mmCIF file of N, CA and C in Angstrom:
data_model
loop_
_atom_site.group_PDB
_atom_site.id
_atom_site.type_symbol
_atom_site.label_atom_id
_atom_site.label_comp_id
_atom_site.label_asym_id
_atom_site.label_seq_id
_atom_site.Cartn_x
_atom_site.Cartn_y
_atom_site.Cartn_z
ATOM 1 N N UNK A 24 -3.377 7.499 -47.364
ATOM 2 C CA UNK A 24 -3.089 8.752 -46.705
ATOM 3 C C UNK A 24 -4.088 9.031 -45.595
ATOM 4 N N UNK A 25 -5.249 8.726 -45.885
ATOM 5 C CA UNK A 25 -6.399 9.395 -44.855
ATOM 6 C C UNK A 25 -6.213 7.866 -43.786
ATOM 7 N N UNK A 26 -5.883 6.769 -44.323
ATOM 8 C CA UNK A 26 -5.652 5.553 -43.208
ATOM 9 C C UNK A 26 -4.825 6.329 -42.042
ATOM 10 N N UNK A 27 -3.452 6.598 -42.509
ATOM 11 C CA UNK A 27 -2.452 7.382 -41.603
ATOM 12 C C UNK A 27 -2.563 8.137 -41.041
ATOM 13 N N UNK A 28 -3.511 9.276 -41.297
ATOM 14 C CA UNK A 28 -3.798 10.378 -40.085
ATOM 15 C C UNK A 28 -5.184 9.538 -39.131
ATOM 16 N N UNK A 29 -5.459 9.210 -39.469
ATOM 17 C CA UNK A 29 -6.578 8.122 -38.450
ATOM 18 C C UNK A 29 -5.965 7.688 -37.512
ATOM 19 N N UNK A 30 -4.888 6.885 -37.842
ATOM 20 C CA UNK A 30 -3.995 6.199 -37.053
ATOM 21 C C UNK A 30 -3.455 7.564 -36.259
ATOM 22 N N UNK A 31 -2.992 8.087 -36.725
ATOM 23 C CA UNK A 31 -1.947 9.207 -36.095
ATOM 24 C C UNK A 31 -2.932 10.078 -34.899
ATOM 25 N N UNK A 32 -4.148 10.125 -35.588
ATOM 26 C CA UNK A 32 -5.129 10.533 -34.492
ATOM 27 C C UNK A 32 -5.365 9.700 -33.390
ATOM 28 N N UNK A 33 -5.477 8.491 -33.593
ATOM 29 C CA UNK A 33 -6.232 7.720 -32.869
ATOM 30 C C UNK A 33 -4.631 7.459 -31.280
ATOM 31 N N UNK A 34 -3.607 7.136 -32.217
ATOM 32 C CA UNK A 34 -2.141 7.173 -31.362
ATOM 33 C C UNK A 34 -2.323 8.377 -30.425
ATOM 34 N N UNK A 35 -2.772 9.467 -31.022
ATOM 35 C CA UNK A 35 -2.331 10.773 -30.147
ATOM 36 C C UNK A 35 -3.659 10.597 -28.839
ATOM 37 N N UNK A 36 -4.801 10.260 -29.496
ATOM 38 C CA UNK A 36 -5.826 10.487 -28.277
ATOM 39 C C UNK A 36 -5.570 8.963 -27.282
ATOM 40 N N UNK A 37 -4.886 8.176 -27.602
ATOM 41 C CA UNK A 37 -5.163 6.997 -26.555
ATOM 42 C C UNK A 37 -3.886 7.425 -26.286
ATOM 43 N N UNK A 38 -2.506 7.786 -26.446
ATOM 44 C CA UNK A 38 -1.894 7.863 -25.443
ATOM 45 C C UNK A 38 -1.773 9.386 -24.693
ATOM 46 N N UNK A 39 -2.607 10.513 -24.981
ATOM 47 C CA UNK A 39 -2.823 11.276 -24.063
ATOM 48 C C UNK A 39 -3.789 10.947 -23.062
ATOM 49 N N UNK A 40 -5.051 9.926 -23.153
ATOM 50 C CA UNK A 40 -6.001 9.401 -22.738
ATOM 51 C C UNK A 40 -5.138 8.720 -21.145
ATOM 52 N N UNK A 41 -4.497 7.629 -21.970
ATOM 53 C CA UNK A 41 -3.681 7.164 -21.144
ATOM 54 C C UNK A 41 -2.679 7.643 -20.253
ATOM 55 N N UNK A 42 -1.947 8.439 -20.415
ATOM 56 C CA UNK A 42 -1.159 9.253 -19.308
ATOM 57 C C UNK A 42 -1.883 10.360 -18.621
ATOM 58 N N UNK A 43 -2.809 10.638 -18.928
ATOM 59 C CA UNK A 43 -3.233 11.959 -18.378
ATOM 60 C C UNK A 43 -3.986 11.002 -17.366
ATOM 61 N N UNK A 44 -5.010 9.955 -17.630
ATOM 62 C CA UNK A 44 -5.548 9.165 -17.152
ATOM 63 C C UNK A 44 -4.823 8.623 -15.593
ATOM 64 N N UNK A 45 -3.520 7.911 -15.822
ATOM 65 C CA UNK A 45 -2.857 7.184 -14.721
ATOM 66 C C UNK A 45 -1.916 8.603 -14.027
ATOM 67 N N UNK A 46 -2.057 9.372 -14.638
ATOM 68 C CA UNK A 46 -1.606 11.084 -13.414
ATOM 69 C C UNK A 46 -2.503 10.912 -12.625
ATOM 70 N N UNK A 47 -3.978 11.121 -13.308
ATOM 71 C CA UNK A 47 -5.249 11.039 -12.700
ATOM 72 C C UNK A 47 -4.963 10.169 -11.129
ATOM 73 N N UNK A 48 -4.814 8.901 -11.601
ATOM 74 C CA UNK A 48 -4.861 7.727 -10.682
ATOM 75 C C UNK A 48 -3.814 8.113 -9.424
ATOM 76 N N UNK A 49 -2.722 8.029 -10.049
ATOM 77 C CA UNK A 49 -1.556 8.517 -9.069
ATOM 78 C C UNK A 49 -1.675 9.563 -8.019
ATOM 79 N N UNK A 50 -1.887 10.670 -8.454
ATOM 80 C CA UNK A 50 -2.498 11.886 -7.484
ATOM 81 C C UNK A 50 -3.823 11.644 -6.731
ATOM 82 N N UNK A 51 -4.593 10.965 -7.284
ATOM 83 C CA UNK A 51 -5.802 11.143 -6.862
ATOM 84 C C UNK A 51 -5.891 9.717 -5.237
ATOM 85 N N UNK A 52 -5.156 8.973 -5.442
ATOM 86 C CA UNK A 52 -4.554 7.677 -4.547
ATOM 87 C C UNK A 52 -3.505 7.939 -3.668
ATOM 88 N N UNK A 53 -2.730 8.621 -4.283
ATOM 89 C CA UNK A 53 -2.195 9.857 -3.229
ATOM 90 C C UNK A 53 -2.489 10.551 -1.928
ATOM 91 N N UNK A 54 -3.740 11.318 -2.424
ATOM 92 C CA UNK A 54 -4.728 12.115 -2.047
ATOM 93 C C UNK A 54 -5.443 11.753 -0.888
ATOM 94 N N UNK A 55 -6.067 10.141 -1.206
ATOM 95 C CA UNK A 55 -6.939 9.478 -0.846
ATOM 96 C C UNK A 55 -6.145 8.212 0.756
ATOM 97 N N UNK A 56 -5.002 8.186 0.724
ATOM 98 C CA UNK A 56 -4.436 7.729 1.699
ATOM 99 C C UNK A 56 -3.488 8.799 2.368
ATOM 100 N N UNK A 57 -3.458 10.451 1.895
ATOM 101 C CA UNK A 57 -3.081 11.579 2.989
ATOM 102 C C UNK A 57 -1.860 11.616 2.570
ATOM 103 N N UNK A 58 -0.894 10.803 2.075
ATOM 104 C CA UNK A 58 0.091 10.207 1.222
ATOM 105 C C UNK A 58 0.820 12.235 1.176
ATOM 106 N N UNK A 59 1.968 12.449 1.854
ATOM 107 C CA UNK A 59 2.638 14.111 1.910
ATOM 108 C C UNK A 59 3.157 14.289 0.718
ATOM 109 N N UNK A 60 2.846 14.077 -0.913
ATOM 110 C CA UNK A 60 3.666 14.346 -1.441
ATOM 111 C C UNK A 60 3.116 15.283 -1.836
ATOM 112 N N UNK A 61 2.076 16.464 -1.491
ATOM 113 C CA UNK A 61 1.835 17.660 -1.976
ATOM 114 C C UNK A 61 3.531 18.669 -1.000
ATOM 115 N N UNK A 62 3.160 17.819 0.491
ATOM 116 C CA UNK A 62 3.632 18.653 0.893
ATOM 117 C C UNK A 62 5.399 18.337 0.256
ATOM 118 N N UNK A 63 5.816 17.292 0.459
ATOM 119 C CA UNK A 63 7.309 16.960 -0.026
ATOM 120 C C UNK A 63 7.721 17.885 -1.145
ATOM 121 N N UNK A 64 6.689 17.989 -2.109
ATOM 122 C CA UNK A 64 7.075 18.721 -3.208
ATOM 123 C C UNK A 64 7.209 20.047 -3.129
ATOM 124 N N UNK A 65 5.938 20.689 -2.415
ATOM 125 C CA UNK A 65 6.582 21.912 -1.733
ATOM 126 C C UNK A 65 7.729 22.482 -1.198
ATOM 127 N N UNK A 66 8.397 21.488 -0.832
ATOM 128 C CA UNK A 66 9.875 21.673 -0.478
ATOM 129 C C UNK A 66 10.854 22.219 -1.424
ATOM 130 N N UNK A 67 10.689 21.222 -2.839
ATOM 131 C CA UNK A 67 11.715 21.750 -3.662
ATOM 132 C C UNK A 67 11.419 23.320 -3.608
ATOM 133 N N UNK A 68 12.834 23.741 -3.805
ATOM 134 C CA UNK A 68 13.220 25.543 -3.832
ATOM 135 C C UNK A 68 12.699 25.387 -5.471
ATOM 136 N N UNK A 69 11.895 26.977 -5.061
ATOM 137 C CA UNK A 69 11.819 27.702 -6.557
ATOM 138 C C UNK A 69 10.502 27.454 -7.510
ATOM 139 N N UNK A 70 10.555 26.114 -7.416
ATOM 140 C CA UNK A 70 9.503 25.046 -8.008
ATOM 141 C C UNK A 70 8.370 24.157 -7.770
ATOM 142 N N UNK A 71 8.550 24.325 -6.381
ATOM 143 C CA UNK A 71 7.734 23.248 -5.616
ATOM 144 C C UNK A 71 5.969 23.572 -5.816
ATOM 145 N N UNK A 72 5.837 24.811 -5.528
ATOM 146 C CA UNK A 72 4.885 25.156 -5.916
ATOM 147 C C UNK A 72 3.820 25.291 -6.523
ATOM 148 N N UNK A 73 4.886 25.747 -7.864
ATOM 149 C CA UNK A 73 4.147 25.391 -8.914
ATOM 150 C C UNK A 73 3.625 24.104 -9.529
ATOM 151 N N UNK A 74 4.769 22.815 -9.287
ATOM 152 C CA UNK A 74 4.717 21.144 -8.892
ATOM 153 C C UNK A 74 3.228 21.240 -9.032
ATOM 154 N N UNK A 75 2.858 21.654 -7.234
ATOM 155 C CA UNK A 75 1.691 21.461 -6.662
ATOM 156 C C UNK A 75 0.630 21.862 -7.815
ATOM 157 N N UNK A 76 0.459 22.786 -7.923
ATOM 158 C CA UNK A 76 -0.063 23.856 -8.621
ATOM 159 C C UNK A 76 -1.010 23.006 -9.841
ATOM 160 N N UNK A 77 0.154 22.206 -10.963
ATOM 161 C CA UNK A 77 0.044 22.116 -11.868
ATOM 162 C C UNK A 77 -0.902 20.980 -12.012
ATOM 163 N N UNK A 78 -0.068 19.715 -10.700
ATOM 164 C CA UNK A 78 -0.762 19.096 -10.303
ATOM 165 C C UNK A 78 -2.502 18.713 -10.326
ATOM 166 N N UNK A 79 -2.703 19.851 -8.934
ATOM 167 C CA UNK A 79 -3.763 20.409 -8.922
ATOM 168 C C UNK A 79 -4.821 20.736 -9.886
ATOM 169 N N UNK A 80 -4.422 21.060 -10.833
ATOM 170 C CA UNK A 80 -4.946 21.452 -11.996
ATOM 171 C C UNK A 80 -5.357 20.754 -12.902
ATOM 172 N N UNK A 81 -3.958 19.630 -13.150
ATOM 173 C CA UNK A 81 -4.414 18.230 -13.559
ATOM 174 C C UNK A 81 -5.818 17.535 -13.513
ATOM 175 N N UNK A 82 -5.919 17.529 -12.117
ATOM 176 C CA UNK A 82 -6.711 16.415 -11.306
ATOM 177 C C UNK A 82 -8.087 16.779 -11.238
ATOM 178 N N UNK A 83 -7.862 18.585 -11.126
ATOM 179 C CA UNK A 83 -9.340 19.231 -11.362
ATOM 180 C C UNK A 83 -9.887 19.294 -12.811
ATOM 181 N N UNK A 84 -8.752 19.687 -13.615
ATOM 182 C CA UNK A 84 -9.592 19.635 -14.876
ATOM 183 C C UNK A 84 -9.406 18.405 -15.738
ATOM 184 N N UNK A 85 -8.878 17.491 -14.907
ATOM 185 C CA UNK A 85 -9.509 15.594 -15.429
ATOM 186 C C UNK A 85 -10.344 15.300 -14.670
ATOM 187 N N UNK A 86 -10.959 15.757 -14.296
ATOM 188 C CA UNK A 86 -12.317 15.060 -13.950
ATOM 189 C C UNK A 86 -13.427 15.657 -15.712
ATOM 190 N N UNK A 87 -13.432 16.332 -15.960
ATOM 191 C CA UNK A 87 -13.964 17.112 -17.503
ATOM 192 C C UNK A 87 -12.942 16.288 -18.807
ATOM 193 N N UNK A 88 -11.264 16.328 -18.391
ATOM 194 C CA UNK A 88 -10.822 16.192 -19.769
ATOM 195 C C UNK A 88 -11.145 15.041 -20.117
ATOM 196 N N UNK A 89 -10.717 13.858 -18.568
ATOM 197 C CA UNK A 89 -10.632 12.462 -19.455
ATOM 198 C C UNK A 89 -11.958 11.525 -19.980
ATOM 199 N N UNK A 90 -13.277 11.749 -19.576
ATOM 200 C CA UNK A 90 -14.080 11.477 -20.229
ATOM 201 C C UNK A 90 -14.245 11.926 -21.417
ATOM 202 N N UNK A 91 -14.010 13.416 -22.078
ATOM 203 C CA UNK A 91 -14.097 13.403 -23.424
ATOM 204 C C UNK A 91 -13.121 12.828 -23.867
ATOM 205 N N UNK A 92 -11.894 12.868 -23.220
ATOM 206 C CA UNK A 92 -11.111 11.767 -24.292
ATOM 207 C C UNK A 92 -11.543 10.608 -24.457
ATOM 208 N N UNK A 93 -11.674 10.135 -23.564
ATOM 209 C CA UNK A 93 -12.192 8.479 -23.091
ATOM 210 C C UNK A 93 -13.594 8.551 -24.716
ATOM 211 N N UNK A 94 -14.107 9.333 -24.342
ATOM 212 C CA UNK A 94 -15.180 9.276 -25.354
ATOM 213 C C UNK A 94 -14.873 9.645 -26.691
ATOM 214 N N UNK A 95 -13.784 10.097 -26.957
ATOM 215 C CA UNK A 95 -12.823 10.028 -28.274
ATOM 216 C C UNK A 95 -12.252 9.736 -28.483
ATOM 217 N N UNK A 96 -11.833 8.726 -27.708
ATOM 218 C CA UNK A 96 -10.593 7.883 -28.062
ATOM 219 C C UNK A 96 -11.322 5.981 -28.358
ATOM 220 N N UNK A 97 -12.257 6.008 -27.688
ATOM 221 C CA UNK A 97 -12.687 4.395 -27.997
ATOM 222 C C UNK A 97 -13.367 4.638 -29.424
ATOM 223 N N UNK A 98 -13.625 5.030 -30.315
ATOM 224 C CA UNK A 98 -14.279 4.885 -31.144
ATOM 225 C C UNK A 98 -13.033 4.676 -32.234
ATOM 226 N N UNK A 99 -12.041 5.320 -32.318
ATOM 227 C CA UNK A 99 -10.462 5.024 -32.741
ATOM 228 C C UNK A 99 -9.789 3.777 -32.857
ATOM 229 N N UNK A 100 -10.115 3.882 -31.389
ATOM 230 C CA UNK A 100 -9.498 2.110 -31.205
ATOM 231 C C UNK A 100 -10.159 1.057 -31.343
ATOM 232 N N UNK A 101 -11.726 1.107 -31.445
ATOM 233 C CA UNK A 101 -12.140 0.208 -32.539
ATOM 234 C C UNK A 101 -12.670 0.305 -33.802
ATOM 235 N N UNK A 102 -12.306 1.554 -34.271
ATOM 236 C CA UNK A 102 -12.459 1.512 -36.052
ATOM 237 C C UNK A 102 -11.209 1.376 -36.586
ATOM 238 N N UNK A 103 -10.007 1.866 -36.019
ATOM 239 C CA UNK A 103 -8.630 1.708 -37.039
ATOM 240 C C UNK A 103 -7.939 0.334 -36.102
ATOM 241 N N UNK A 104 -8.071 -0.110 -37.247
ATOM 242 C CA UNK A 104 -7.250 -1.380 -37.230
ATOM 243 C C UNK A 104 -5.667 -1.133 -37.563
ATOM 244 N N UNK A 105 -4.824 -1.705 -36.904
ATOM 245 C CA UNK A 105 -3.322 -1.330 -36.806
ATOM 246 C C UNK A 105 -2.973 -2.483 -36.246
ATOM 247 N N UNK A 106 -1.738 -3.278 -36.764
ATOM 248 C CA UNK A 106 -1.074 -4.279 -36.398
ATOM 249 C C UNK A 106 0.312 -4.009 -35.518
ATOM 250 N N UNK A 107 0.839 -2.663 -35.354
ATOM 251 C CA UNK A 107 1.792 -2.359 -34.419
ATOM 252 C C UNK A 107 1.355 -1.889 -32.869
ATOM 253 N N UNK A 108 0.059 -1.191 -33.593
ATOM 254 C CA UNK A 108 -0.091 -0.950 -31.740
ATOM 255 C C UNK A 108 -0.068 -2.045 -30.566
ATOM 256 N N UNK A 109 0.231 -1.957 -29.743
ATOM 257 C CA UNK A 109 0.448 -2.702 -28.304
ATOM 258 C C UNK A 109 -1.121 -3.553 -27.925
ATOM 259 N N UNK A 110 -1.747 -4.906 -27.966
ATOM 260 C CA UNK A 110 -3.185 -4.827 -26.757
ATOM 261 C C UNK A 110 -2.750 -4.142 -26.070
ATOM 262 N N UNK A 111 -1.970 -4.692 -25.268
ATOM 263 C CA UNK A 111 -1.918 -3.719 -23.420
ATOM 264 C C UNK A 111 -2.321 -2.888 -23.752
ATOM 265 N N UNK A 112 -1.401 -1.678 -24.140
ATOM 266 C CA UNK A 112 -1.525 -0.482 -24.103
ATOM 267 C C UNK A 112 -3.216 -0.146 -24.859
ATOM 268 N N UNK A 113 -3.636 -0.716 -25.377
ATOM 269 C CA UNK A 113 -4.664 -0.944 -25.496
ATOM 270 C C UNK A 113 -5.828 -0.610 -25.153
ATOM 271 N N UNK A 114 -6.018 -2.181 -23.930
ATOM 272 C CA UNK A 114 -6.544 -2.136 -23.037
ATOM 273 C C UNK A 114 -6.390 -1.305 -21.837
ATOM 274 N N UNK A 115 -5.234 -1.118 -21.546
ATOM 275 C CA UNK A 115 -4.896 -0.419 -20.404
ATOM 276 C C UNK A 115 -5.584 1.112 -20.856
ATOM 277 N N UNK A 116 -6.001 1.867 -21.767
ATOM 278 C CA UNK A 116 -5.987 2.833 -21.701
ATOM 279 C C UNK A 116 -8.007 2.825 -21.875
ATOM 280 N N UNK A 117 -8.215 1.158 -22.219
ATOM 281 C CA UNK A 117 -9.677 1.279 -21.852
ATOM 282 C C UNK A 117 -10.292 1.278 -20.465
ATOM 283 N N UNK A 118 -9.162 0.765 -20.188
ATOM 284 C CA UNK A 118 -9.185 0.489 -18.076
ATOM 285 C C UNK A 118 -9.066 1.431 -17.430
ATOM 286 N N UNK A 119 -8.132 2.120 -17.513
ATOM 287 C CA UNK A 119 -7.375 3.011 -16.025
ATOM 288 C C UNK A 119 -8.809 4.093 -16.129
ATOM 289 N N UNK A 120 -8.926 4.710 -17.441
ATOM 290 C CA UNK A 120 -10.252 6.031 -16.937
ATOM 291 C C UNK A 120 -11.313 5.226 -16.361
ATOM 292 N N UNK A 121 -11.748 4.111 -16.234
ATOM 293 C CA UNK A 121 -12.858 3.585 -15.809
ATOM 294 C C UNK A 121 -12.538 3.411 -14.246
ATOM 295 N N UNK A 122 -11.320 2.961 -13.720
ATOM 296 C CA UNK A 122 -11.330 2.864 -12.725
ATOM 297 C C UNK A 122 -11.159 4.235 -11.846
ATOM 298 N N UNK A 123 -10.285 5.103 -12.870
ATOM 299 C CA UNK A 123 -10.114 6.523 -12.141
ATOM 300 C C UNK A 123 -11.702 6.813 -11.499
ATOM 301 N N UNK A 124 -12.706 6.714 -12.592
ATOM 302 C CA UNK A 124 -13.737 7.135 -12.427
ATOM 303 C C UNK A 124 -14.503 6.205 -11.341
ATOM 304 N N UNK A 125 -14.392 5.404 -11.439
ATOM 305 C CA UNK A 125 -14.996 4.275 -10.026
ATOM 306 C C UNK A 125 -14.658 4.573 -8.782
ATOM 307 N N UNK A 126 -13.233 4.832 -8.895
ATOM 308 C CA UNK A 126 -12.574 5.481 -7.599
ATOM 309 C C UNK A 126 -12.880 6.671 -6.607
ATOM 310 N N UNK A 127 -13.337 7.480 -7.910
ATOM 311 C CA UNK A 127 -13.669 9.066 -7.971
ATOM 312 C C UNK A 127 -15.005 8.584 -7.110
ATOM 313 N N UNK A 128 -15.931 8.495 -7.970
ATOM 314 C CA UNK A 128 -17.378 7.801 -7.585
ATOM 315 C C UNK A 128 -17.899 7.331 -5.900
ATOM 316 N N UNK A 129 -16.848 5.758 -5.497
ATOM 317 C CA UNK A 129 -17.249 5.326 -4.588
ATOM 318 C C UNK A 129 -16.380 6.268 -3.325
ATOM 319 N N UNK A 130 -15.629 6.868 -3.306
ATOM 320 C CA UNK A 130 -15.099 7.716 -2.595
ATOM 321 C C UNK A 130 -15.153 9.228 -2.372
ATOM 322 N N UNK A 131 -16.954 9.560 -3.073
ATOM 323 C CA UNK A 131 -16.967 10.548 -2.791
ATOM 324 C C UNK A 131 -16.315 12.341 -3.100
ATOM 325 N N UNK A 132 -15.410 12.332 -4.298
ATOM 326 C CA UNK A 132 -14.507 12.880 -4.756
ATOM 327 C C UNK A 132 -14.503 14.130 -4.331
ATOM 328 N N UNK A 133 -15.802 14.813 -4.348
ATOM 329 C CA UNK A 133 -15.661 16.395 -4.267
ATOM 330 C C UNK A 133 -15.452 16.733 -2.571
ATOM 331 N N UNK A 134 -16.001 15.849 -1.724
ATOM 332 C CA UNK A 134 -15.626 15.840 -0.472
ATOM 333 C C UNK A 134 -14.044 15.692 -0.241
ATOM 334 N N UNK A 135 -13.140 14.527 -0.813
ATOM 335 C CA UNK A 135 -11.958 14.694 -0.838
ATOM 336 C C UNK A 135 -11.345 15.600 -1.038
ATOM 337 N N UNK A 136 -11.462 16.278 -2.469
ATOM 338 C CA UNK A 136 -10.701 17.379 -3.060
ATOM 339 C C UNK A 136 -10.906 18.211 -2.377
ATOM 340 N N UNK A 137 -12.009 18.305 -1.328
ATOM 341 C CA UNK A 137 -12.121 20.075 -0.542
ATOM 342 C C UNK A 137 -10.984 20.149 0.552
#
């Protein structure tokens, strides 16, 4: 029983780790080549806005979320052992915050985001 919520924990923090992570990437690469899809999205009626908005929000408060995940989620993925989970997915979710963060780093981030 206590194996299963381990697991169930460890599932929930690497794949929020992981998607919140490659949003991270996506917007932030976006961002970083001027790339209009703040503005495109603005377009949609009604919604666009908020799109932006939420976005935004994302990107500002992952720079804070995904290191604590990152930092709660590797200790998961190498104490519970599980024979269904994916490597890739895996690995990939040991990768992408590292590079988000490299990215962030050699490019200066807070200058971008202004």
């Amino acid at each position: 029983m206590k194996n299963k919520l381990l697991v169930v924990l460890k599932n929930i923090f690497m794949y929020t780790t992981l998607i919140w992570s490659s949003v991270m990437l996506i917007v932030y690469i976006s961002i970083i080549f001027e790339l209009p899809v703040f503005a495109l999205i603005g377009f949609i009626p009604f919604v666009g806005e908020f799109i932006c908005e939420v976005l935004a929000f994302l990107l500002l408060f992952g720079i804070w979320g995904v290191p604590i995940l990152y930092i709660i989620t590797i200790p998961y993925i190498l104490l519970v052992k599980e024979e269904k989970t994916n490597k890739r997915i895996k690995i990939a979710t040991i990768i992408i915050p590292l590079v988000v963060a490299g990215l962030m780093l050699i490019t200066n981030f807070l200058e971008v985001l202004s």
